Short mmCIF file of C-alpha atoms in Angstrom, two decimals:
data_model
loop_
_atom_site.label_atom_id
_atom_site.label_comp_id
_atom_site.label_asym_id
_atom_site.label_seq_id
_atom_site.Cartn_x
_atom_site.Cartn_y
_atom_site.Cartn_z
CA MET A 1 42.43 2.25 7.47
CA ASN A 2 45.07 1.19 4.90
CA PRO A 3 44.10 0.10 1.34
CA VAL A 4 44.61 -3.61 2.02
CA ARG A 5 42.31 -3.53 5.05
CA LYS A 6 39.71 -1.60 3.02
CA THR A 7 39.91 -4.26 0.34
CA THR A 8 39.43 -7.04 2.92
CA ARG A 9 36.41 -5.31 4.44
CA LEU A 10 34.78 -4.77 1.05
CA PHE A 11 35.48 -8.35 0.06
CA GLN A 12 33.35 -9.45 3.00
CA GLN A 13 30.42 -7.81 1.22
CA TYR A 14 30.83 -10.07 -1.81
CA HIS A 15 27.85 -12.27 -0.95
CA LEU A 16 25.69 -9.14 -0.63
CA LEU A 17 26.84 -8.15 -4.10
CA GLU A 18 25.81 -11.54 -5.45
CA ASP A 19 22.32 -10.91 -4.06
CA LEU A 20 22.17 -7.53 -5.74
CA LEU A 21 23.17 -9.08 -9.05
CA GLY A 22 20.23 -11.43 -8.63
CA VAL A 23 17.91 -8.50 -7.96
CA ALA A 24 18.97 -6.86 -11.21
CA VAL A 25 17.98 -9.93 -13.23
CA THR A 26 14.27 -9.17 -13.24
CA ILE A 27 13.31 -5.51 -13.27
CA LYS A 28 9.82 -5.89 -14.66
CA GLN A 29 9.51 -2.58 -16.41
CA CYS A 30 12.70 -3.22 -18.38
CA ARG A 31 11.05 -6.31 -19.90
CA MET A 32 14.33 -8.15 -20.17
CA GLU A 33 14.40 -11.94 -20.16
CA SER A 34 17.78 -12.27 -18.50
CA PHE A 35 20.26 -9.81 -17.04
CA ASP A 36 23.03 -12.32 -17.69
CA ASP A 37 22.09 -12.72 -21.37
CA TRP A 38 22.04 -8.96 -21.80
CA MET A 39 25.39 -8.64 -20.01
CA VAL A 40 27.07 -11.28 -22.16
CA VAL A 41 25.66 -10.11 -25.49
CA ASP A 42 26.01 -6.36 -25.02
CA VAL A 43 28.22 -5.14 -22.21
CA LYS A 44 30.71 -7.98 -21.85
CA GLU A 45 31.22 -8.27 -25.59
CA ALA A 46 31.88 -4.54 -25.86
CA LEU A 47 34.34 -4.66 -22.98
CA GLN A 48 36.18 -7.66 -24.39
CA ASN A 49 36.58 -5.72 -27.63
CA ASN A 50 37.97 -2.81 -25.61
CA ASP A 51 35.08 -0.61 -26.80
CA GLN A 52 34.43 1.50 -23.72
CA SER A 53 32.01 3.89 -25.40
CA LEU A 54 29.83 1.05 -26.68
CA ALA A 55 29.77 -0.56 -23.23
CA ALA A 56 28.66 2.71 -21.65
CA GLU A 57 26.06 3.19 -24.37
CA ASN A 58 24.64 -0.30 -23.78
CA ILE A 59 24.46 0.27 -20.04
CA GLN A 60 22.57 3.51 -20.58
CA ARG A 61 20.29 1.82 -23.11
CA TYR A 62 19.35 -0.73 -20.46
CA PHE A 63 18.14 1.98 -18.12
CA ASP A 64 16.59 4.04 -20.89
CA GLY A 65 14.32 1.04 -21.40
CA CYS A 66 13.14 1.49 -17.83
CA ASN A 67 12.57 5.23 -18.28
CA ASN A 68 10.62 4.93 -21.54
CA THR A 69 7.51 3.34 -20.08
CA PRO A 70 4.60 5.10 -21.84
CA LEU A 71 2.08 7.05 -19.78
CA ASN A 72 -0.94 8.55 -21.56
CA ILE A 73 -3.13 10.97 -19.64
CA ALA A 74 -6.49 12.13 -21.05
CA ILE A 75 -7.73 15.60 -20.07
CA THR A 76 -11.40 16.08 -20.85
CA GLY A 77 -14.49 18.01 -19.82
CA GLU A 78 -16.84 20.63 -21.22
CA SER A 79 -15.60 23.51 -23.38
CA GLY A 80 -13.89 26.39 -21.60
CA ALA A 81 -13.24 24.43 -18.39
CA GLY A 82 -9.49 25.05 -18.47
CA LYS A 83 -8.27 21.77 -19.94
CA SER A 84 -5.49 23.30 -22.04
CA THR A 85 -4.20 25.42 -19.16
CA PHE A 86 -4.05 22.31 -16.97
CA VAL A 87 -2.13 20.45 -19.69
CA ASN A 88 0.42 23.26 -19.82
CA ALA A 89 0.76 23.52 -16.05
CA PHE A 90 1.30 19.77 -15.67
CA ARG A 91 4.12 20.01 -18.22
CA SER A 92 5.60 23.12 -16.52
CA ILE A 93 5.09 25.12 -19.68
CA ASP A 94 3.85 28.71 -19.81
CA ASN A 95 0.69 29.32 -21.86
CA LYS A 96 2.75 31.62 -24.12
CA ASP A 97 5.32 28.93 -24.91
CA GLU A 98 5.30 27.78 -28.53
CA ARG A 99 4.86 24.17 -27.34
CA ALA A 100 1.88 25.05 -25.15
CA ALA A 101 -1.65 23.84 -25.73
CA PRO A 102 -3.59 26.87 -27.04
CA THR A 103 -5.78 28.55 -24.46
CA GLY A 104 -8.48 31.20 -24.60
CA VAL A 105 -11.85 32.35 -23.40
CA VAL A 106 -13.59 30.21 -26.02
CA GLU A 107 -13.20 26.52 -26.82
CA THR A 108 -9.79 26.07 -28.46
CA THR A 109 -9.59 22.26 -28.60
CA ILE A 110 -11.60 20.96 -31.53
CA GLU A 111 -9.84 17.62 -31.98
CA LEU A 112 -7.77 15.12 -30.01
CA THR A 113 -4.30 16.64 -29.58
CA SER A 114 -1.21 15.16 -27.96
CA TYR A 115 1.30 17.14 -25.91
CA PRO A 116 4.46 15.21 -24.95
CA HIS A 117 6.22 16.17 -21.75
CA PRO A 118 9.26 18.35 -22.58
CA ASN A 119 11.63 16.19 -20.51
CA TYR A 120 9.85 12.82 -20.72
CA PRO A 121 8.60 12.18 -24.26
CA SER A 122 7.07 8.86 -23.13
CA VAL A 123 4.65 10.87 -20.94
CA THR A 124 1.91 12.38 -23.08
CA LEU A 125 -1.03 14.53 -22.07
CA TRP A 126 -3.96 14.40 -24.48
CA ASP A 127 -6.14 17.46 -24.71
CA LEU A 128 -9.52 16.06 -25.69
CA PRO A 129 -12.26 18.16 -27.30
CA GLY A 130 -14.94 19.22 -24.83
CA ILE A 131 -17.64 16.59 -24.75
CA GLY A 132 -20.26 19.31 -25.09
CA THR A 133 -18.72 20.44 -28.39
CA THR A 134 -18.93 17.09 -30.21
CA SER A 135 -21.79 15.36 -31.92
CA PHE A 136 -21.06 12.13 -30.06
CA PRO A 137 -22.91 10.93 -26.94
CA ALA A 138 -20.70 9.90 -24.00
CA ASP A 139 -20.29 6.25 -25.05
CA LYS A 140 -19.49 7.16 -28.66
CA TYR A 141 -17.23 9.98 -27.47
CA LEU A 142 -14.86 7.52 -25.80
CA GLU A 143 -14.79 5.40 -28.92
CA HIS A 144 -14.17 8.53 -30.97
CA VAL A 145 -11.11 9.58 -28.95
CA GLY A 146 -9.72 6.02 -28.60
CA PHE A 147 -10.17 5.47 -24.88
CA GLU A 148 -8.10 2.25 -24.80
CA LYS A 149 -4.78 4.07 -25.15
CA PHE A 150 -5.24 6.19 -22.02
CA ASP A 151 -4.00 5.17 -18.58
CA PHE A 152 -6.52 7.41 -16.82
CA PHE A 153 -8.86 10.35 -17.41
CA ILE A 154 -9.02 13.72 -15.68
CA ILE A 155 -12.47 15.30 -16.03
CA ILE A 156 -12.27 19.06 -15.55
CA SER A 157 -15.02 21.56 -14.76
CA ASP A 158 -14.74 25.22 -13.78
CA THR A 159 -18.18 25.42 -12.13
CA ARG A 160 -20.13 22.25 -11.38
CA PHE A 161 -20.01 18.84 -13.00
CA ARG A 162 -22.84 18.57 -15.47
CA GLU A 163 -24.75 15.73 -17.05
CA ASN A 164 -22.19 15.21 -19.81
CA ASP A 165 -19.36 14.93 -17.27
CA VAL A 166 -21.31 12.36 -15.25
CA LYS A 167 -22.25 10.28 -18.30
CA LEU A 168 -18.65 10.30 -19.44
CA ALA A 169 -17.41 9.19 -16.02
CA GLN A 170 -19.94 6.36 -15.98
CA GLU A 171 -18.80 5.14 -19.39
CA ILE A 172 -15.15 5.33 -18.34
CA GLN A 173 -16.02 3.31 -15.24
CA LYS A 174 -17.78 0.66 -17.33
CA MET A 175 -14.65 0.24 -19.42
CA GLY A 176 -12.45 -0.36 -16.38
CA LYS A 177 -10.46 2.86 -16.53
CA LYS A 178 -9.67 5.31 -13.72
CA PHE A 179 -11.02 8.87 -13.75
CA TYR A 180 -10.68 11.89 -11.49
CA PHE A 181 -12.92 14.92 -11.08
CA VAL A 182 -10.96 18.17 -11.02
CA ARG A 183 -12.67 21.45 -10.20
CA SER A 184 -10.51 24.06 -11.94
CA LYS A 185 -9.94 27.84 -11.66
CA ILE A 186 -10.20 27.75 -7.87
CA ASP A 187 -8.00 30.84 -7.61
CA ASN A 188 -10.69 32.85 -9.44
CA ASP A 189 -13.37 31.64 -7.02
CA VAL A 190 -11.27 32.45 -3.96
CA ARG A 191 -10.54 35.97 -5.19
CA SER A 192 -14.18 36.56 -6.06
CA VAL A 193 -15.45 35.43 -2.66
CA LYS A 194 -12.74 37.39 -0.87
CA ARG A 195 -13.85 40.59 -2.60
CA SER A 196 -17.53 40.04 -1.82
CA GLN A 197 -17.44 38.84 1.80
CA ARG A 198 -16.82 40.96 4.84
CA GLU A 199 -15.41 38.05 6.87
CA PHE A 200 -13.54 35.86 4.43
CA ASN A 201 -12.21 32.44 5.40
CA GLU A 202 -10.38 30.53 2.66
CA GLU A 203 -10.78 27.08 4.23
CA THR A 204 -14.52 27.58 4.61
CA THR A 205 -14.79 28.76 1.00
CA LEU A 206 -12.89 25.74 -0.32
CA ALA A 207 -14.99 23.37 1.77
CA GLN A 208 -18.18 24.91 0.39
CA ILE A 209 -17.00 24.59 -3.23
CA ARG A 210 -15.97 20.98 -2.67
CA GLU A 211 -19.25 20.09 -0.95
CA TYR A 212 -21.26 21.74 -3.73
CA CYS A 213 -19.49 19.66 -6.39
CA ILE A 214 -19.77 16.42 -4.42
CA LYS A 215 -23.49 16.87 -3.72
CA GLY A 216 -24.11 17.59 -7.39
CA LEU A 217 -22.38 14.35 -8.39
CA GLN A 218 -24.22 12.38 -5.71
CA LYS A 219 -27.56 13.57 -7.04
CA GLN A 220 -26.56 12.11 -10.39
CA GLY A 221 -25.71 8.66 -9.03
CA PHE A 222 -22.15 8.76 -7.64
CA GLU A 223 -22.16 7.37 -4.11
CA SER A 224 -18.84 8.71 -2.81
CA PRO A 225 -17.22 10.96 -5.41
CA GLN A 226 -13.91 12.70 -4.73
CA VAL A 227 -13.34 16.15 -6.19
CA PHE A 228 -9.93 17.82 -6.37
CA LEU A 229 -9.79 21.61 -6.25
CA VAL A 230 -7.00 22.90 -8.48
CA SER A 231 -5.60 26.16 -9.79
CA SER A 232 -3.48 25.55 -12.86
CA PHE A 233 -1.61 28.79 -12.17
CA ASP A 234 -0.82 27.74 -8.59
CA LEU A 235 -0.42 23.97 -8.56
CA HIS A 236 1.33 24.15 -5.19
CA LEU A 237 -1.92 25.35 -3.62
CA TYR A 238 -5.20 23.55 -2.94
CA ASP A 239 -5.63 19.84 -3.89
CA PHE A 240 -3.09 19.08 -6.60
CA TYR A 241 -0.92 17.19 -4.11
CA LEU A 242 -3.94 15.03 -3.19
CA LEU A 243 -4.56 14.32 -6.86
CA GLU A 244 -0.92 13.32 -7.24
CA GLU A 245 -1.15 10.96 -4.25
CA ASN A 246 -4.24 9.26 -5.68
CA LEU A 247 -2.66 8.85 -9.11
CA GLU A 248 0.50 7.44 -7.59
CA ARG A 249 -1.44 5.00 -5.41
CA GLU A 250 -3.74 3.73 -8.17
CA LEU A 251 -1.33 3.46 -11.09
CA PRO A 252 0.39 0.12 -11.85
CA ALA A 253 3.75 -0.14 -10.11
CA HIS A 254 5.84 0.19 -13.27
CA LYS A 255 4.18 3.52 -14.15
CA ARG A 256 4.32 5.22 -10.75
CA ASP A 257 7.90 6.40 -11.06
CA VAL A 258 7.25 7.61 -14.60
CA LEU A 259 4.42 9.79 -13.31
CA LEU A 260 6.34 10.98 -10.26
CA LEU A 261 9.51 11.95 -12.12
CA SER A 262 7.52 13.88 -14.75
CA LEU A 263 5.53 15.93 -12.23
CA PRO A 264 6.35 19.60 -11.71
CA ASN A 265 7.99 20.44 -8.38
CA VAL A 266 4.89 21.75 -6.65
CA SER A 267 5.92 20.80 -3.11
CA LEU A 268 8.94 19.82 -1.07
CA GLU A 269 7.25 16.45 -0.55
CA ILE A 270 7.25 15.72 -4.29
CA ILE A 271 10.94 16.66 -4.47
CA ASN A 272 11.64 14.20 -1.65
CA LYS A 273 9.58 11.51 -3.37
CA LYS A 274 11.59 12.02 -6.55
CA LYS A 275 14.78 11.70 -4.56
CA GLU A 276 13.59 8.43 -3.02
CA ALA A 277 12.60 7.03 -6.42
CA LEU A 278 15.99 7.89 -7.90
CA GLN A 279 17.80 6.58 -4.84
CA ALA A 280 16.08 3.20 -5.20
CA LYS A 281 17.70 2.76 -8.63
CA ILE A 282 21.25 3.47 -7.53
CA LYS A 283 21.90 -0.14 -6.52
CA TYR A 284 21.26 -1.22 -10.11
CA TYR A 285 23.78 1.27 -11.52
CA ALA A 286 26.25 0.14 -8.87
CA THR A 287 25.65 -3.48 -9.82
CA LEU A 288 26.42 -2.73 -13.46
CA SER A 289 29.54 -0.93 -12.29
CA ALA A 290 30.54 -4.10 -10.46
CA VAL A 291 30.07 -6.16 -13.63
CA VAL A 292 32.36 -3.80 -15.51
CA GLY A 293 34.82 -3.94 -12.60
CA ALA A 294 35.33 -7.66 -13.27
CA VAL A 295 37.07 -6.98 -16.59
CA PRO A 296 40.87 -7.10 -16.10
CA VAL A 297 41.71 -4.20 -18.42
CA PRO A 298 43.57 -1.23 -16.88
CA GLY A 299 41.44 1.93 -16.70
CA MET A 300 38.40 0.22 -18.22
CA SER A 301 36.20 0.26 -15.11
CA SER A 302 36.88 3.90 -14.26
CA ALA A 303 36.24 5.08 -17.80
CA VAL A 304 32.90 3.28 -18.08
CA ASP A 305 31.87 4.31 -14.56
CA ILE A 306 32.57 7.99 -15.24
CA GLY A 307 30.52 7.84 -18.45
CA MET A 308 27.64 6.21 -16.60
CA ILE A 309 27.81 8.73 -13.75
CA VAL A 310 27.70 11.63 -16.21
CA GLY A 311 24.53 10.24 -17.78
CA VAL A 312 22.82 9.47 -14.47
CA VAL A 313 23.63 12.83 -12.86
CA THR A 314 22.44 14.63 -15.98
CA GLN A 315 19.15 12.77 -15.57
CA TYR A 316 19.00 13.87 -11.93
CA LYS A 317 19.25 17.51 -12.97
CA VAL A 318 16.38 17.11 -15.44
CA VAL A 319 14.17 15.29 -12.90
CA PHE A 320 14.69 18.07 -10.36
CA GLY A 321 14.18 20.80 -12.94
CA LEU A 322 17.74 22.09 -12.54
CA ASP A 323 18.75 22.00 -16.20
CA ILE A 324 18.79 25.37 -17.94
CA PRO A 325 15.65 24.83 -20.09
CA SER A 326 13.65 23.83 -17.00
CA LEU A 327 14.98 26.77 -14.99
CA GLU A 328 14.11 29.12 -17.83
CA ARG A 329 10.54 27.78 -17.92
CA LEU A 330 10.28 28.17 -14.15
CA ALA A 331 11.52 31.75 -14.35
CA GLN A 332 8.97 32.47 -17.07
CA THR A 333 6.01 31.00 -15.18
CA THR A 334 6.88 32.45 -11.74
CA GLY A 335 8.32 35.81 -12.74
CA VAL A 336 11.46 35.15 -10.68
CA PRO A 337 14.58 36.09 -12.71
CA LEU A 338 16.67 33.16 -13.91
CA ASP A 339 19.80 34.59 -12.26
CA ASP A 340 18.00 34.68 -8.91
CA LEU A 341 17.05 31.01 -9.24
CA ARG A 342 20.59 30.04 -10.15
CA ALA A 343 22.01 32.08 -7.30
CA VAL A 344 20.41 29.88 -4.60
CA MET A 345 21.95 26.69 -5.98
CA ILE A 346 25.00 25.83 -3.88
CA SER A 347 26.28 22.46 -5.09
CA PRO A 348 29.35 22.27 -7.39
CA LEU A 349 27.01 20.68 -9.96
CA ALA A 350 24.75 23.74 -10.03
CA ALA A 351 24.01 25.39 -13.36
CA LYS A 352 26.82 23.51 -15.09
CA LYS A 353 26.88 20.96 -17.86
CA ILE A 354 27.72 17.56 -16.38
CA THR A 355 30.89 16.35 -18.10
CA ALA A 356 33.49 13.67 -17.44
CA ASP A 357 36.02 16.38 -16.54
CA LEU A 358 33.65 17.92 -13.97
CA VAL A 359 32.91 14.53 -12.39
CA MET A 360 36.60 13.64 -12.24
CA LYS A 361 37.41 17.01 -10.67
CA LEU A 362 34.79 16.52 -7.95
CA LEU A 363 35.89 12.94 -7.27
CA SER A 364 39.52 13.95 -6.97
CA GLN A 365 38.52 16.35 -4.18
CA CYS A 366 37.12 13.44 -2.16
CA ILE A 367 40.07 11.55 -0.69
CA THR A 368 38.05 8.48 0.31
CA THR A 369 36.49 7.99 -3.12
CA ALA A 370 39.75 8.64 -4.95
CA SER A 371 41.51 6.10 -2.72
CA LEU A 372 38.85 3.46 -3.32
CA MET A 373 39.11 3.92 -7.10
CA ALA A 374 42.90 3.51 -6.88
CA VAL A 375 42.55 0.39 -4.74
CA GLU A 376 40.05 -1.04 -7.24
CA GLU A 377 42.57 -0.75 -10.09
CA TRP A 378 45.27 -2.34 -7.95
CA SER A 379 43.17 -5.19 -6.53
CA ARG A 380 41.90 -6.38 -9.92
CA PHE A 381 45.24 -8.08 -10.61
CA ILE A 382 45.50 -9.98 -7.33
CA PRO A 383 45.20 -13.74 -8.05
CA ILE A 384 41.94 -15.46 -7.06
CA PHE A 385 40.55 -12.74 -4.81
CA GLY A 386 41.32 -9.73 -6.97
CA ILE A 387 38.29 -9.75 -9.27
CA PRO A 388 35.67 -10.22 -6.50
CA ALA A 389 37.38 -7.46 -4.49
CA ALA A 390 37.43 -5.14 -7.51
CA MET A 391 33.72 -5.77 -8.10
CA CYS A 392 32.88 -4.92 -4.49
CA ILE A 393 34.96 -1.76 -4.55
CA SER A 394 33.45 -0.70 -7.87
CA PHE A 395 29.97 -1.26 -6.47
CA ALA A 396 30.77 0.71 -3.30
CA CYS A 397 32.34 3.62 -5.20
CA THR A 398 29.50 4.05 -7.68
CA TYR A 399 26.88 3.71 -4.96
CA LYS A 400 28.55 6.35 -2.79
CA ILE A 401 29.20 8.77 -5.67
CA LEU A 402 25.63 8.69 -7.00
CA ASN A 403 24.16 9.03 -3.50
CA THR A 404 26.35 12.06 -2.82
CA PHE A 405 25.49 13.79 -6.09
CA LEU A 406 21.79 12.97 -5.69
CA ASN A 407 21.73 14.54 -2.23
CA MET A 408 23.44 17.67 -3.56
CA LEU A 409 20.93 18.15 -6.35
CA ALA A 410 17.92 17.39 -4.14
CA ILE A 411 19.00 20.21 -1.82
CA ASP A 412 19.42 22.54 -4.79
CA ALA A 413 15.93 21.60 -6.00
CA GLN A 414 14.47 22.46 -2.61
CA ARG A 415 16.23 25.82 -2.58
CA VAL A 416 15.08 26.67 -6.10
CA PHE A 417 11.51 25.70 -5.24
CA THR A 418 11.37 27.87 -2.15
CA LYS A 419 12.97 30.79 -4.02
CA ALA A 420 10.48 30.50 -6.88
CA LEU A 421 7.59 30.71 -4.40
CA GLY A 422 9.16 33.54 -2.41
CA LEU A 423 9.60 31.38 0.69
CA ASP A 424 12.50 31.14 3.09
CA THR A 425 15.39 29.55 1.14
CA ALA A 426 16.97 27.91 4.16
CA VAL A 427 16.97 24.12 3.74
#
C-alpha cells in the first residue's frame, strides 16, 4: 500500500480518534478538571514556544499523577508472627537488604514504621507493633497507630489467631475498613509434617491448617472467615495469589492498578495482569501523541513521541522487574546468578538502558513504523486534511510501538520468572 493510500485509510479513523480524545478528558485517578485545559495551558503552550523538552515533561507529569495514587497497607498481628518478613517479601527485598524491615526470632517492631516500595514510593507498607506487645486494648490500638490512613489491614499469625487478633479484626470491621487473615510460615509447617508423617500429602496438610484456623475464628464469632496460607519466602506457593485476587477485587478502582503494578512477580498470571493494565493505558499515550501531531512544526511530533516512548518503556521495565536493581534483588532472594537471569531475556530492550537512540534504532528496523512516521511528517502540511491525517498517523504509530515493546518485555518477564524458579524457560 503506497503512503497516500495509507494516509487515506488512517484518515477514516479520525472520528474514532475524536472519541478517544473524549475518553482522555476524565481519567478519575488523575483528578484533572479538563484534558483540554491541561493541553492548552501546558502541552500546547510548550509546543508553540518550540520547547520540546518541556512538552514531553508535561506529558509525563500528567501520567505521573495517575501513577502516584497513594496506597497504605497495614501489617499487624502478635509479636513474632512474621510481619517484617512479609513486608520485605511484598516489596521484593531480601531480609539482609539495608532497606529491609528488621527481622528476628524476637519482636523487632516496637513502633509504627513505614516501608515505601522501592519502585513505587506511593505504595507504603506499615509494619505495626504486635498488638500483644502494646499497652493498648484493640480499640485504642487502632487509634494509637492511626487507622484512618490505611487502605486495608493484613492480620498475620504463625500458629492460630488469638483473642487479640479477633478483637482487632472486629474493631477494624466496625470502622469500615477491610482486613485479611494471613497464616504465615506455612513452609515451616509443611516441612515439619513431612518429616513426621509416614504418608505425607501436602494438600491434606494445608487443608487441615486452614480448617484449624477457620474453626478457631468461628468459635470467636466470625461466621465465614477466610484465611490465606502464605510463606513469605515462597510467595509463588500456597495462597498468596488468592490474597492478591481478593485485594484487587475489593480495592477502589483507582487503586487496583497501583496494587497490581507494585506486586512481586509471583506467578505468570500476575505478569499477564500487569501487561493488561499497562496495555489499557496505551490509548491515552497515543491520544497525547495525536495532540502533539497537530502542531505544524517539522520534527516536533517525532521528538516528543520518542521522549514519551522512552519514559513509558522504562516504566514497563520497572513494572516487570527487568531493570537492573530489580534483577539484582531477584538474584539475591532466589540464589540464581544475575547473569543467568539476564541470559534468558531475548528482546532487544533486555538489560539495556532505554534511550532515545535505542528506540530510534529499533524503530528504524521496522519498515512499516518508519514509513508511517515519514508519512506523518509529510501529511501535516497538506491543506485542510493534513492535520487530521497527521494526528491519526501519530496515534497509530505510538499505539503500535508501545504495544510491540510491551509484548517484548512481558515475554522477557515470563522467561525471567520461570528461570528464577527453576522451571522450563520456554514461553
